Coordinates of C-alpha atoms in Angstrom, one line a residue:
Chain A
X1 CA -47.8 -34.2 61.4
X2 CA -47.2 -32.1 58.5
X3 CA -46.0 -28.7 57.3
X4 CA -46.4 -26.8 54.1
X5 CA -43.0 -25.2 54.5
X6 CA -40.5 -26.1 51.8
X7 CA -37.6 -28.0 53.4
X8 CA -34.1 -27.2 52.4
X9 CA -33.1 -29.9 49.9
X10 CA -29.5 -29.2 49.1
X11 CA -27.9 -26.9 46.5
X12 CA -30.0 -26.3 43.4
X13 CA -28.5 -24.9 40.2
X14 CA -29.0 -21.5 38.8
X15 CA -30.9 -21.0 35.6
X16 CA -28.8 -22.0 32.7
X17 CA -28.8 -18.8 30.7
X18 CA -26.3 -18.9 28.0
X19 CA -25.9 -15.1 27.3
X20 CA -23.5 -13.3 29.7
X21 CA -25.9 -10.3 29.7
X22 CA -29.2 -9.7 28.1
X23 CA -29.1 -6.0 28.5
X24 CA -30.1 -4.3 25.2
X25 CA -29.2 -0.7 26.2
X26 CA -25.9 1.1 25.8
X27 CA -24.5 -0.1 29.2
X28 CA -20.9 0.2 27.9
X29 CA -21.2 4.0 27.3
X30 CA -20.9 5.2 30.9
X31 CA -17.7 3.2 31.6
X32 CA -16.3 4.2 28.3
X33 CA -16.8 7.9 28.8
X34 CA -15.4 7.6 32.3
X35 CA -12.2 6.0 31.0
X36 CA -11.8 8.6 28.3
X37 CA -12.5 11.5 30.7
X38 CA -10.3 10.3 33.5
X39 CA -7.4 9.3 31.2
X40 CA -7.5 12.6 29.4
X41 CA -7.5 14.5 32.7
X42 CA -4.6 12.5 34.3
X43 CA -2.6 12.9 31.0
X44 CA -3.1 16.6 31.0
X45 CA -2.3 17.0 34.7
X46 CA 0.9 14.9 34.5
X47 CA 2.2 16.9 31.5
X48 CA 1.4 20.1 33.3
X49 CA 3.0 19.1 36.6
X50 CA 6.2 18.1 34.9
X51 CA 6.4 21.2 32.6
X52 CA 7.8 23.2 35.6
X53 CA 6.9 26.3 33.8
X54 CA 4.0 28.9 33.2
X55 CA 2.5 28.5 36.6
X56 CA 2.7 32.0 38.0
X57 CA 1.6 35.3 36.5
X58 CA 3.8 38.0 38.1
X59 CA 1.6 40.9 37.0
X60 CA -1.6 39.6 38.6
X61 CA -0.3 37.1 41.2
X62 CA -2.2 34.2 39.6
X63 CA -0.8 30.8 40.8
X64 CA -2.2 27.6 39.2
X65 CA -3.6 25.1 41.7
X66 CA -1.4 22.4 40.2
X67 CA 1.6 24.3 41.6
X68 CA 0.2 25.3 44.9
X69 CA 1.9 25.6 47.4
X70 CA 5.1 26.0 45.4
X71 CA 7.9 24.6 47.5
X72 CA 10.8 23.6 45.4
X73 CA 14.0 25.6 44.6
X74 CA 12.7 26.2 41.1
X75 CA 9.8 28.3 42.4
X76 CA 9.9 32.0 41.4
X77 CA 10.1 34.5 44.3
X78 CA 6.5 35.6 44.3
X79 CA 4.9 32.2 44.0
X80 CA 6.7 30.5 46.9
X81 CA 4.3 31.6 49.7
X82 CA 5.3 28.8 52.0
X83 CA 9.1 28.9 51.4
X84 CA 11.3 26.8 49.1
X85 CA 11.9 23.5 51.0
X86 CA 12.6 20.9 48.4
X87 CA 15.4 20.6 45.8
X88 CA 14.8 21.3 42.1
X89 CA 15.1 17.7 40.9
X90 CA 12.9 17.4 37.8
X91 CA 10.9 14.5 39.2
X92 CA 9.7 16.5 42.2
X93 CA 6.6 18.5 41.4
X94 CA 6.4 22.1 42.6
X95 CA 3.4 21.1 44.8
X96 CA 5.0 17.9 46.1
X97 CA 3.4 18.2 49.5
X98 CA -0.2 18.5 48.3
X99 CA -0.5 16.6 45.0
X100 CA -0.1 13.1 46.6
X101 CA -2.9 13.9 49.1
X102 CA -5.2 15.3 46.5
X103 CA -4.6 12.2 44.4
X104 CA -5.3 9.9 47.3
X105 CA -8.4 11.9 48.3
X106 CA -9.9 11.4 44.9
X107 CA -8.6 7.8 44.6
X108 CA -10.4 6.8 47.8
X109 CA -13.5 9.0 47.2
X110 CA -16.7 6.9 47.3
X111 CA -17.8 8.3 43.9
X112 CA -14.5 7.8 42.1
X113 CA -14.3 4.3 43.5
X114 CA -17.6 3.5 41.8
X115 CA -16.3 5.2 38.6
X116 CA -13.0 3.4 38.3
X117 CA -14.1 0.0 39.7
X118 CA -16.7 0.0 36.9
X119 CA -14.7 1.5 34.1
X120 CA -11.1 0.5 34.6
X121 CA -11.4 -2.6 36.7
X122 CA -14.7 -3.9 35.2
X123 CA -15.9 -5.1 38.5
X124 CA -18.6 -4.9 37.3
X125 CA -18.6 -2.8 34.1
X126 CA -22.3 -2.2 34.5
X127 CA -25.2 -3.5 36.6
X128 CA -26.1 -7.1 35.7
X129 CA -23.1 -7.3 33.4
X130 CA -20.6 -10.0 34.5
X131 CA -17.5 -9.1 36.5
X132 CA -14.3 -9.1 34.5
X133 CA -12.5 -11.2 37.1
X134 CA -12.6 -14.8 38.2
X135 CA -12.3 -14.1 41.9
X136 CA -13.3 -11.2 44.1
X137 CA -12.5 -10.2 47.6
X138 CA -13.6 -6.6 47.5
X139 CA -12.2 -4.2 50.0
X140 CA -11.4 -6.8 52.6
X141 CA -7.7 -7.1 52.0
X142 CA -4.6 -5.0 51.4
X143 CA -4.2 -2.8 49.3
X144 CA -8.0 -2.1 48.9
X145 CA -8.5 -2.2 52.6
X146 CA -6.7 1.2 52.5
X147 CA -9.8 2.7 51.0
X148 CA -10.9 3.1 54.6
X149 CA -8.4 5.8 55.0
X150 CA -10.5 8.2 53.0
X151 CA -11.3 10.4 55.9
X152 CA -7.6 11.2 56.5
X153 CA -7.3 12.4 53.0
X154 CA -10.4 14.4 53.5
X155 CA -8.7 16.2 56.4
X156 CA -5.7 16.8 54.1
X157 CA -8.0 18.1 51.3
X158 CA -9.6 20.6 53.7
X159 CA -6.1 22.0 54.4
X160 CA -5.3 22.1 50.7
X161 CA -8.6 23.9 50.0
X162 CA -7.6 26.5 52.5
X163 CA -4.3 27.0 50.7
X164 CA -6.1 27.3 47.4
X165 CA -8.5 29.8 48.9
X166 CA -5.5 31.8 50.2
X167 CA -4.0 31.8 46.7
X168 CA -7.3 33.1 45.3
X169 CA -7.3 35.9 47.8
X170 CA -3.7 36.8 47.2
X171 CA -4.5 37.1 43.5
X172 CA -6.5 40.3 44.2
X173 CA -3.3 42.0 45.3
X174 CA -1.1 42.5 42.3
X175 CA 2.1 44.7 42.3
X176 CA 0.0 47.7 41.3
X177 CA -2.3 47.2 44.3
X178 CA -5.8 45.9 44.3
X179 CA -6.7 44.3 40.9
X180 CA -9.5 42.3 39.5
X181 CA -9.7 40.4 36.3
X182 CA -11.1 37.3 34.5
X183 CA -8.3 35.2 36.1
X184 CA -9.6 36.2 39.6
X185 CA -13.1 35.0 38.6
X186 CA -11.7 31.7 37.4
X187 CA -9.6 31.2 40.5
X188 CA -12.6 32.0 42.8
X189 CA -14.9 29.8 40.8
X190 CA -12.4 26.9 41.1
X191 CA -12.1 27.4 44.8
X192 CA -15.8 27.5 45.4
X193 CA -16.3 24.3 43.4
X194 CA -13.3 22.6 45.3
X195 CA -15.0 23.5 48.6
X196 CA -18.3 22.2 47.4
X197 CA -16.7 18.9 46.3
X198 CA -14.6 18.6 49.5
X199 CA -17.6 19.3 51.8
X200 CA -19.9 17.0 49.9
X201 CA -17.6 14.1 50.7
X202 CA -19.3 11.1 52.3
X203 CA -16.7 11.1 55.1
X204 CA -17.5 14.7 55.8
X205 CA -21.2 13.9 55.9
X206 CA -20.4 11.2 58.5
X207 CA -18.1 13.3 60.6
X208 CA -20.3 16.4 60.6
X209 CA -23.4 14.5 61.9
X210 CA -24.0 11.2 60.3
X211 CA -22.3 9.3 63.1
X212 CA -24.8 10.7 65.6
X213 CA -27.6 8.5 66.9
X214 CA -29.9 11.3 68.2
X215 CA -30.1 14.3 65.9
X216 CA -32.6 15.9 68.3
X217 CA -29.8 16.3 70.9
X218 CA -27.5 18.1 68.3
X219 CA -29.6 20.5 66.4
X220 CA -26.7 22.5 64.9
X221 CA -24.9 19.4 63.7
X222 CA -28.2 18.1 62.3
X223 CA -28.6 21.3 60.2
X224 CA -25.0 21.0 59.1
X225 CA -25.6 17.3 58.2
X226 CA -28.7 18.3 56.2
X227 CA -26.7 20.8 54.2
X228 CA -23.9 18.4 53.6
X229 CA -26.4 15.7 52.6
X230 CA -27.9 18.1 50.1
X231 CA -24.5 18.6 48.6
X232 CA -23.6 14.9 48.9
X233 CA -26.4 14.0 46.5
X234 CA -24.4 16.0 43.9
X235 CA -21.0 14.5 44.8
X236 CA -20.6 12.9 41.3
X237 CA -21.4 16.1 39.5
X238 CA -19.1 18.1 41.7
X239 CA -16.3 15.5 41.2
X240 CA -16.4 16.0 37.4
X241 CA -17.0 19.8 37.7
X242 CA -13.9 20.2 39.8
X243 CA -11.8 18.2 37.4
X244 CA -13.0 20.7 34.7
X245 CA -12.5 23.8 36.8
X246 CA -9.0 22.6 37.9
X247 CA -7.9 22.0 34.3
X248 CA -9.5 25.3 33.1
X249 CA -7.9 27.3 35.9
X250 CA -4.5 25.8 35.2
X251 CA -4.9 26.3 31.4
X252 CA -5.9 29.9 31.9
X253 CA -3.0 30.7 34.2
X254 CA -0.6 28.9 31.7
X255 CA -2.0 30.8 28.8
X256 CA -1.6 34.2 30.5
X257 CA 1.8 33.3 31.9
X258 CA 3.0 32.2 28.5
X259 CA 1.6 35.4 26.9
X260 CA -0.7 33.4 24.6
X261 CA -3.6 35.5 25.7
X262 CA -3.9 38.7 27.8
X263 CA -5.9 38.7 31.0
X264 CA -9.2 40.5 30.8
X265 CA -8.9 43.1 33.5
X266 CA -11.9 44.8 35.1
X267 CA -10.0 46.8 37.7
X268 CA -6.2 47.6 37.5
Chain B
X1 CA -56.5 -1.7 20.4
X2 CA -53.7 -3.9 21.3
X3 CA -50.8 -4.9 19.2
X4 CA -48.8 -8.2 18.8
X5 CA -45.4 -8.1 20.5
X6 CA -42.5 -10.5 20.6
X7 CA -41.4 -12.0 23.8
X8 CA -38.6 -14.4 24.8
X9 CA -39.1 -16.1 28.1
X10 CA -36.7 -18.5 29.8
X11 CA -38.4 -21.8 30.4
X12 CA -36.8 -24.6 32.3
X13 CA -35.7 -25.8 35.7
X14 CA -32.5 -26.7 37.5
X15 CA -31.7 -29.4 35.0
X16 CA -31.6 -26.9 32.1
X17 CA -33.8 -24.7 30.0
X18 CA -33.7 -22.1 27.2
X19 CA -35.4 -19.0 25.9
X20 CA -38.7 -19.7 24.2
X21 CA -40.3 -17.2 21.7
X22 CA -43.9 -16.0 22.1
X23 CA -46.0 -13.6 20.3
X24 CA -48.5 -12.0 22.6
X25 CA -51.1 -9.3 22.5
X26 CA -50.2 -6.1 24.4
X27 CA -52.8 -3.5 25.3
X28 CA -52.3 0.1 26.4
X29 CA -51.4 0.6 30.0
X30 CA -50.2 -3.0 30.6
X31 CA -47.1 -4.1 32.4
X32 CA -44.8 -7.1 31.8
X33 CA -46.6 -9.1 34.5
X34 CA -49.9 -8.6 32.6
X35 CA -48.2 -10.2 29.6
X36 CA -47.0 -13.2 31.7
X37 CA -50.6 -13.6 32.9
X38 CA -51.9 -13.5 29.3
X39 CA -49.4 -16.1 28.3
X40 CA -50.5 -18.3 31.2
X41 CA -54.1 -17.8 30.1
X42 CA -53.4 -18.7 26.5
X43 CA -50.5 -20.6 25.1
X44 CA -48.3 -21.3 28.1
X45 CA -50.6 -22.4 31.1
X46 CA -47.7 -24.1 32.8
X47 CA -45.4 -21.0 32.8
X48 CA -44.3 -20.6 36.5
X49 CA -44.2 -17.1 37.9
X50 CA -44.3 -15.8 41.5
X51 CA -46.6 -12.8 42.0
X52 CA -49.0 -11.3 44.6
X53 CA -50.0 -7.7 44.8
X54 CA -49.4 -6.4 41.2
X55 CA -48.8 -3.0 42.8
X56 CA -45.1 -2.9 43.5
X57 CA -45.5 -3.5 47.2
X58 CA -45.1 -7.3 47.8
X59 CA -41.7 -7.8 46.1
X60 CA -42.7 -11.1 44.6
X61 CA -42.5 -10.7 40.8
X62 CA -38.8 -9.9 40.7
X63 CA -37.4 -11.0 37.3
X64 CA -34.9 -9.8 34.7
X65 CA -36.4 -7.9 31.9
X66 CA -34.1 -7.3 28.9
X67 CA -31.2 -8.2 31.3
X68 CA -32.1 -5.7 34.0
X69 CA -33.4 -6.8 37.4
X70 CA -37.0 -5.3 37.6
X71 CA -40.4 -5.9 39.1
X72 CA -42.6 -7.4 36.5
X73 CA -45.6 -5.4 37.8
X74 CA -43.8 -2.1 37.7
X75 CA -42.3 -2.4 34.2
X76 CA -44.6 -0.7 31.7
X77 CA -44.8 -2.1 28.2
X78 CA -44.9 1.4 26.9
X79 CA -41.2 1.8 27.8
X80 CA -40.4 -0.6 25.0
X81 CA -40.5 -0.1 21.3
X82 CA -43.3 -1.9 19.5
X83 CA -40.8 -3.8 17.4
X84 CA -38.6 -4.7 20.3
X85 CA -38.3 -8.2 21.6
X86 CA -38.7 -8.3 25.3
X87 CA -36.6 -11.0 27.0
X88 CA -37.7 -12.2 30.5
X89 CA -35.5 -14.4 32.6
X90 CA -35.4 -15.5 36.2
X91 CA -33.1 -13.9 38.8
X92 CA -29.6 -15.1 38.0
X93 CA -28.1 -15.0 41.5
X94 CA -30.5 -17.5 43.0
X95 CA -31.1 -21.2 42.1
X96 CA -34.0 -21.7 39.8
X97 CA -37.0 -23.7 40.8
X98 CA -39.0 -23.5 37.5
X99 CA -39.3 -20.9 34.7
X100 CA -39.3 -17.5 36.4
X101 CA -39.5 -18.8 40.0
X102 CA -36.2 -18.9 41.9
X103 CA -35.3 -20.1 45.4
X104 CA -34.5 -17.0 47.4
X105 CA -34.0 -18.8 50.7
X106 CA -30.4 -17.4 50.8
X107 CA -32.0 -14.1 51.8
X108 CA -34.0 -15.7 54.6
X109 CA -31.0 -17.4 56.0
X110 CA -29.1 -14.1 56.0
X111 CA -32.1 -12.4 57.6
X112 CA -32.1 -15.0 60.4
X113 CA -28.4 -14.3 61.0
X114 CA -28.9 -10.5 61.4
X115 CA -29.2 -9.5 65.0
X116 CA -32.7 -8.3 65.8
X117 CA -33.8 -4.9 67.3
X118 CA -32.6 -4.6 70.9
X119 CA -34.8 -2.2 72.8
X120 CA -33.7 -0.7 76.1
X121 CA -34.2 -3.0 79.0
X122 CA -35.9 -0.4 81.2
X123 CA -38.6 0.6 78.7
X124 CA -41.6 -1.6 78.4
X125 CA -43.0 -2.4 74.9
X126 CA -45.7 0.2 74.2
X127 CA -43.7 2.9 76.1
X128 CA -41.2 3.4 73.2
X129 CA -41.0 7.2 72.5
X130 CA -38.7 8.8 70.0
X131 CA -38.4 12.0 68.0
X132 CA -39.3 11.9 64.3
X133 CA -36.0 13.5 63.4
X134 CA -34.1 10.7 65.2
X135 CA -36.0 7.8 63.5
X136 CA -36.2 9.3 60.1
X137 CA -33.1 7.7 58.7
X138 CA -34.2 4.3 59.8
X139 CA -37.6 4.8 58.2
X140 CA -36.2 5.1 54.8
X141 CA -34.9 1.6 55.1
X142 CA -38.3 0.4 56.3
X143 CA -39.6 1.0 52.8
X144 CA -37.8 -2.1 51.7
X145 CA -40.3 -4.6 50.2
X146 CA -37.7 -7.4 50.1
X147 CA -37.9 -8.0 46.4
X148 CA -34.2 -9.0 46.6
X149 CA -33.4 -7.2 43.3
X150 CA -30.5 -5.6 45.1
X151 CA -29.3 -9.0 46.3
X152 CA -29.7 -10.3 42.8
X153 CA -27.8 -7.5 41.0
X154 CA -24.9 -7.4 43.5
X155 CA -21.9 -8.7 41.6
X156 CA -20.2 -9.9 44.8
X157 CA -22.6 -12.9 44.8
X158 CA -24.0 -12.7 41.3
X159 CA -20.7 -13.3 39.7
X160 CA -18.9 -15.1 42.6
X161 CA -21.1 -17.8 44.1
X162 CA -18.3 -18.7 46.5
X163 CA -18.8 -15.4 48.4
X164 CA -22.3 -16.3 49.5
X165 CA -21.4 -17.7 52.9
X166 CA -19.4 -14.6 53.8
X167 CA -21.6 -11.9 52.3
X168 CA -25.1 -10.9 53.5
X169 CA -25.8 -8.4 50.7
X170 CA -27.2 -4.9 50.4
X171 CA -30.6 -5.7 51.8
X172 CA -29.1 -6.7 55.1
X173 CA -26.6 -3.9 55.2
X174 CA -29.5 -1.5 55.2
X175 CA -31.1 -3.6 57.9
X176 CA -27.9 -3.3 60.0
X177 CA -27.9 0.5 59.2
X178 CA -31.5 0.8 60.1
X179 CA -31.0 -0.7 63.6
X180 CA -27.7 1.1 64.2
X181 CA -29.3 4.4 63.5
X182 CA -32.4 3.6 65.4
X183 CA -32.8 5.9 68.5
X184 CA -33.9 3.1 70.7
X185 CA -31.6 0.3 69.7
X186 CA -29.1 -0.5 72.4
X187 CA -26.6 -2.7 70.5
X188 CA -23.3 -1.0 70.1
X189 CA -21.5 -3.5 68.0
X190 CA -23.5 -3.6 64.8
X191 CA -20.6 -2.0 62.9
X192 CA -18.2 -4.7 64.0
X193 CA -20.8 -7.3 63.2
X194 CA -21.5 -5.9 59.7
X195 CA -17.8 -5.9 59.0
X196 CA -16.8 -9.2 60.6
X197 CA -19.8 -11.4 59.8
X198 CA -21.9 -9.7 57.1
X199 CA -19.0 -9.1 54.7
X200 CA -19.4 -5.3 54.5
X201 CA -15.8 -5.1 53.2
X202 CA -16.8 -7.0 50.1
X203 CA -18.9 -4.1 48.8
X204 CA -17.0 -1.9 46.4
X205 CA -19.6 0.9 46.2
X206 CA -20.6 0.3 42.6
X207 CA -24.1 1.3 43.5
X208 CA -26.0 -1.3 41.4
X209 CA -28.2 -2.0 44.4
X210 CA -29.3 1.6 44.5
X211 CA -29.9 1.6 40.7
X212 CA -32.4 -1.3 40.8
X213 CA -34.2 -0.6 44.0
X214 CA -37.9 -0.2 43.1
X215 CA -38.5 1.7 46.4
X216 CA -35.8 4.2 45.5
X217 CA -34.0 3.6 48.7
X218 CA -30.5 5.2 48.6
X219 CA -29.0 1.9 49.7
X220 CA -25.3 2.9 49.1
X221 CA -25.3 6.5 50.1
X222 CA -27.5 6.3 53.1
X223 CA -26.9 2.7 54.3
X224 CA -23.7 1.1 53.2
X225 CA -21.4 4.1 53.1
X226 CA -22.5 5.3 56.6
X227 CA -22.0 1.7 57.9
X228 CA -18.5 1.6 56.4
X229 CA -17.7 5.0 57.9
X230 CA -19.0 3.7 61.3
X231 CA -16.7 0.7 61.0
X232 CA -13.9 3.1 60.2
X233 CA -14.7 5.0 63.4
X234 CA -14.1 1.8 65.4
X235 CA -11.3 0.0 63.5
X236 CA -9.3 2.5 61.5
X237 CA -9.5 5.8 63.2
X238 CA -6.9 6.0 65.9
X239 CA -8.0 9.5 66.9
X240 CA -11.5 8.2 67.8
X241 CA -10.1 5.2 69.5
X242 CA -7.7 7.4 71.6
X243 CA -10.7 9.7 72.5
X244 CA -12.7 6.6 73.6
X245 CA -9.8 5.3 75.7
X246 CA -9.4 8.7 77.4
X247 CA -13.0 9.4 78.0
X248 CA -14.1 5.8 78.4
X249 CA -17.5 6.6 76.8
X250 CA -20.2 4.0 77.0
X251 CA -17.9 1.1 77.6
X252 CA -19.8 -2.1 77.9
X253 CA -19.0 -5.8 78.2
X254 CA -19.4 -7.5 74.8
X255 CA -21.7 -10.4 74.2
X256 CA -21.4 -13.3 71.8
X257 CA -22.8 -11.7 68.7
X258 CA -19.5 -12.1 66.8
X259 CA -19.2 -15.6 67.9
X260 CA -17.8 -18.9 66.6
X261 CA -18.4 -18.2 62.9
X262 CA -16.0 -15.4 62.7
X263 CA -12.7 -16.8 63.9
X264 CA -9.7 -14.9 62.6
X265 CA -8.3 -11.5 62.5
X266 CA -11.5 -9.8 61.4
X267 CA -13.2 -10.7 64.6
X268 CA -13.4 -7.8 67.0
X269 CA -11.7 -8.4 70.3
X270 CA -14.1 -9.5 72.9
X271 CA -12.0 -8.2 75.7
X272 CA -11.5 -4.6 74.5
X273 CA -15.1 -3.5 75.2
X274 CA -17.0 -1.3 72.8
X275 CA -17.9 2.3 73.0
X276 CA -20.7 4.4 71.8
X277 CA -19.6 7.3 69.6
X278 CA -23.2 7.9 68.5
X279 CA -24.0 10.9 70.5
X280 CA -22.9 9.4 73.8
X281 CA -26.5 8.9 74.9
X282 CA -26.5 5.2 75.7
X283 CA -27.1 3.7 79.0
X284 CA -24.3 1.2 79.4
X285 CA -26.3 -0.8 82.0
X286 CA -29.2 -1.2 79.7
X287 CA -27.0 -2.2 76.8
X288 CA -25.4 -5.0 78.9
X289 CA -28.8 -6.2 80.0
X290 CA -30.2 -6.2 76.5
X291 CA -27.2 -8.2 75.2
X292 CA -27.2 -10.8 77.9
X293 CA -28.1 -14.3 77.2
X294 CA -28.9 -13.9 73.5
X295 CA -27.4 -16.3 71.0
X296 CA -28.1 -15.1 67.5
X297 CA -26.8 -18.3 65.9
X298 CA -29.0 -20.6 67.8
X299 CA -30.1 -23.5 65.7
X300 CA -33.9 -23.4 65.6
X301 CA -35.5 -26.8 64.8
X302 CA -36.8 -27.2 61.2
X303 CA -40.4 -28.0 60.8
X304 CA -41.3 -31.6 59.8
X305 CA -41.7 -32.5 56.2
X306 CA -45.1 -32.0 54.6
X307 CA -47.6 -34.9 54.7
X308 CA -47.3 -35.9 51.1
X309 CA -49.0 -38.9 49.5
X310 CA -47.3 -41.7 47.6
X311 CA -46.8 -39.5 44.6
X312 CA -44.9 -37.1 46.7
X313 CA -47.6 -34.4 46.5
X314 CA -49.8 -32.6 49.0
X315 CA -53.4 -33.8 49.1
X316 CA -55.5 -31.5 47.0
X317 CA -58.8 -31.5 49.0
X318 CA -60.0 -32.3 52.4
X319 CA -61.6 -35.5 51.1
X320 CA -58.2 -36.9 50.2
X321 CA -56.5 -35.5 53.4
X322 CA -56.5 -37.3 56.7
X323 CA -57.1 -34.2 58.6
X324 CA -60.2 -32.0 59.0
X325 CA -58.7 -28.8 57.4
X326 CA -55.9 -27.5 55.4
X327 CA -52.4 -28.0 56.9
X328 CA -51.0 -25.3 59.1
X329 CA -48.7 -22.9 57.3
X330 CA -46.5 -23.0 60.4
X331 CA -46.2 -26.8 60.3
X332 CA -48.6 -29.1 62.0
X333 CA -45.9 -30.1 64.5
X334 CA -45.9 -26.6 65.9
X335 CA -48.1 -25.7 68.9
X336 CA -48.8 -22.3 70.2
X337 CA -47.4 -20.5 72.2
X338 CA -44.1 -21.6 70.7
X339 CA -41.8 -23.3 73.2
X340 CA -38.9 -21.0 74.2
X341 CA -36.2 -23.2 72.8
X342 CA -37.7 -22.7 69.3
X343 CA -37.4 -18.9 69.5
X344 CA -34.5 -16.9 68.3
X345 CA -35.5 -13.9 70.4
X346 CA -34.8 -13.2 74.1
X347 CA -36.8 -10.6 75.9
X348 CA -34.6 -8.0 77.6
X349 CA -36.2 -8.8 80.9
X350 CA -36.2 -12.5 80.6
X351 CA -34.2 -13.0 83.7
X352 CA -37.0 -11.5 85.8
X353 CA -39.5 -14.1 84.8

């Protein structure tokens, strides 16, 4: 009796290849640019949040997204759309209710996870390049098990996007009545991009229709899923674009509020 | 006319080896596998390489070319500079047999552990009907040619050998996703199984599997992340759990899929029952029937050892063999039809027969 099947014969060894990686392309470039980009953005955002100044343009009702909704005692009268609830201790940001959730939404985002696991945590820095750590348990234990909470931060991000949209609408109503300037365009552009990023989230794609087994029984949800899937393919680009639009919007509002530049007005 | 190019190819076996330099002729339109064949035909006739179709469909010629996991037959020589030295090595994650041939049996073991398709009990084979829109997502994963490049590149096992028992790898996550999204599959616990026994939580979404897939399957975005989200539905979303408790949707008794191997806190409770959130279209009776009596971890007997001669080799010809024809690829100790105890499959209606 015989068989041509190879029988298991105990553990063999892997090929003894001395080089840690044999990649010849610039595999280090993507993680490097990610570290530079994210570090620069976080540094800018931290400085801006703790400046506690130049966040509101009284003449045109521009409010920067980094200070929205403004809820500390420091907030100027016009900017505090939701009341002044928190004390004005310097360590409390003006947008103390929203910034932590926005941070957690991006921190647990499936794209950002890829970005920072590769670039900051080197796990792995690039494909077929060795992990920078001796042991690895992935997202099976605390604290990384918490990445599974992404969908809750998505729900929070939807509410925050609504607040940002409200800010952009209010900015059309300045003390002189209806007004429209370059600042409005920037605020609207930022909000549109924020919505695109938020809706393109993988959790949103799942909730909106991905969890269904039979698309044919839910035609509307299937159409919504198809649209979100189209956006979802661009999630990485939207993640970076929104970092850019957030910083640009904030910088523009700061520059106008500090009288460094005048706002370009089209109407009023 | 062809040009001479420099190659470095890993030669050796499990006891050791190193990169050997070769200068080979390369002609227009050739791929790396052509060069391997030219080497075999000229200066390295004993160079071992696994290959079959040379068309990117069999998944045999997986290797690492300049450090990147690729198919030898789908890597054109025109993508390299003429002066560039091309380095070819075997897959790193799996044990080497010889030269470019590795032992990929890890993947077949994981394949056997993955619960099979479970059709509805009341639909006979041949009567399966489904809408294209429902089965489309599963079809993407059917493109898989099992080249195991995704398994090879995944750092969870590539850089951490100790994770191999607990981690099935991207190829089997998309298998789980394919079946979980299949309109006719009646299992409701594939998410729990993927998390508890396949090691879904080890994946940290760094997307290398998607990068290397020669079939361009969106393994992470369409397979792994949806499975993670489905596991979140069951384990981490109190709103969904509350809804399930209130409406008691699709509650079914649980079978032994997550059995002895997964003791510990990650094992889903067998007494809680599981619910369908996937459109609420399951027939709970059919699910229970399909799940009854199936033991996915059944130990199937190994075939007997090959009939080798005193030198430990298979007879080369019928003249030197004691049987009238070539040995059966299924093992000569196997008779057909296979005895039921040798099967890892249970028909949904087995109790009726």
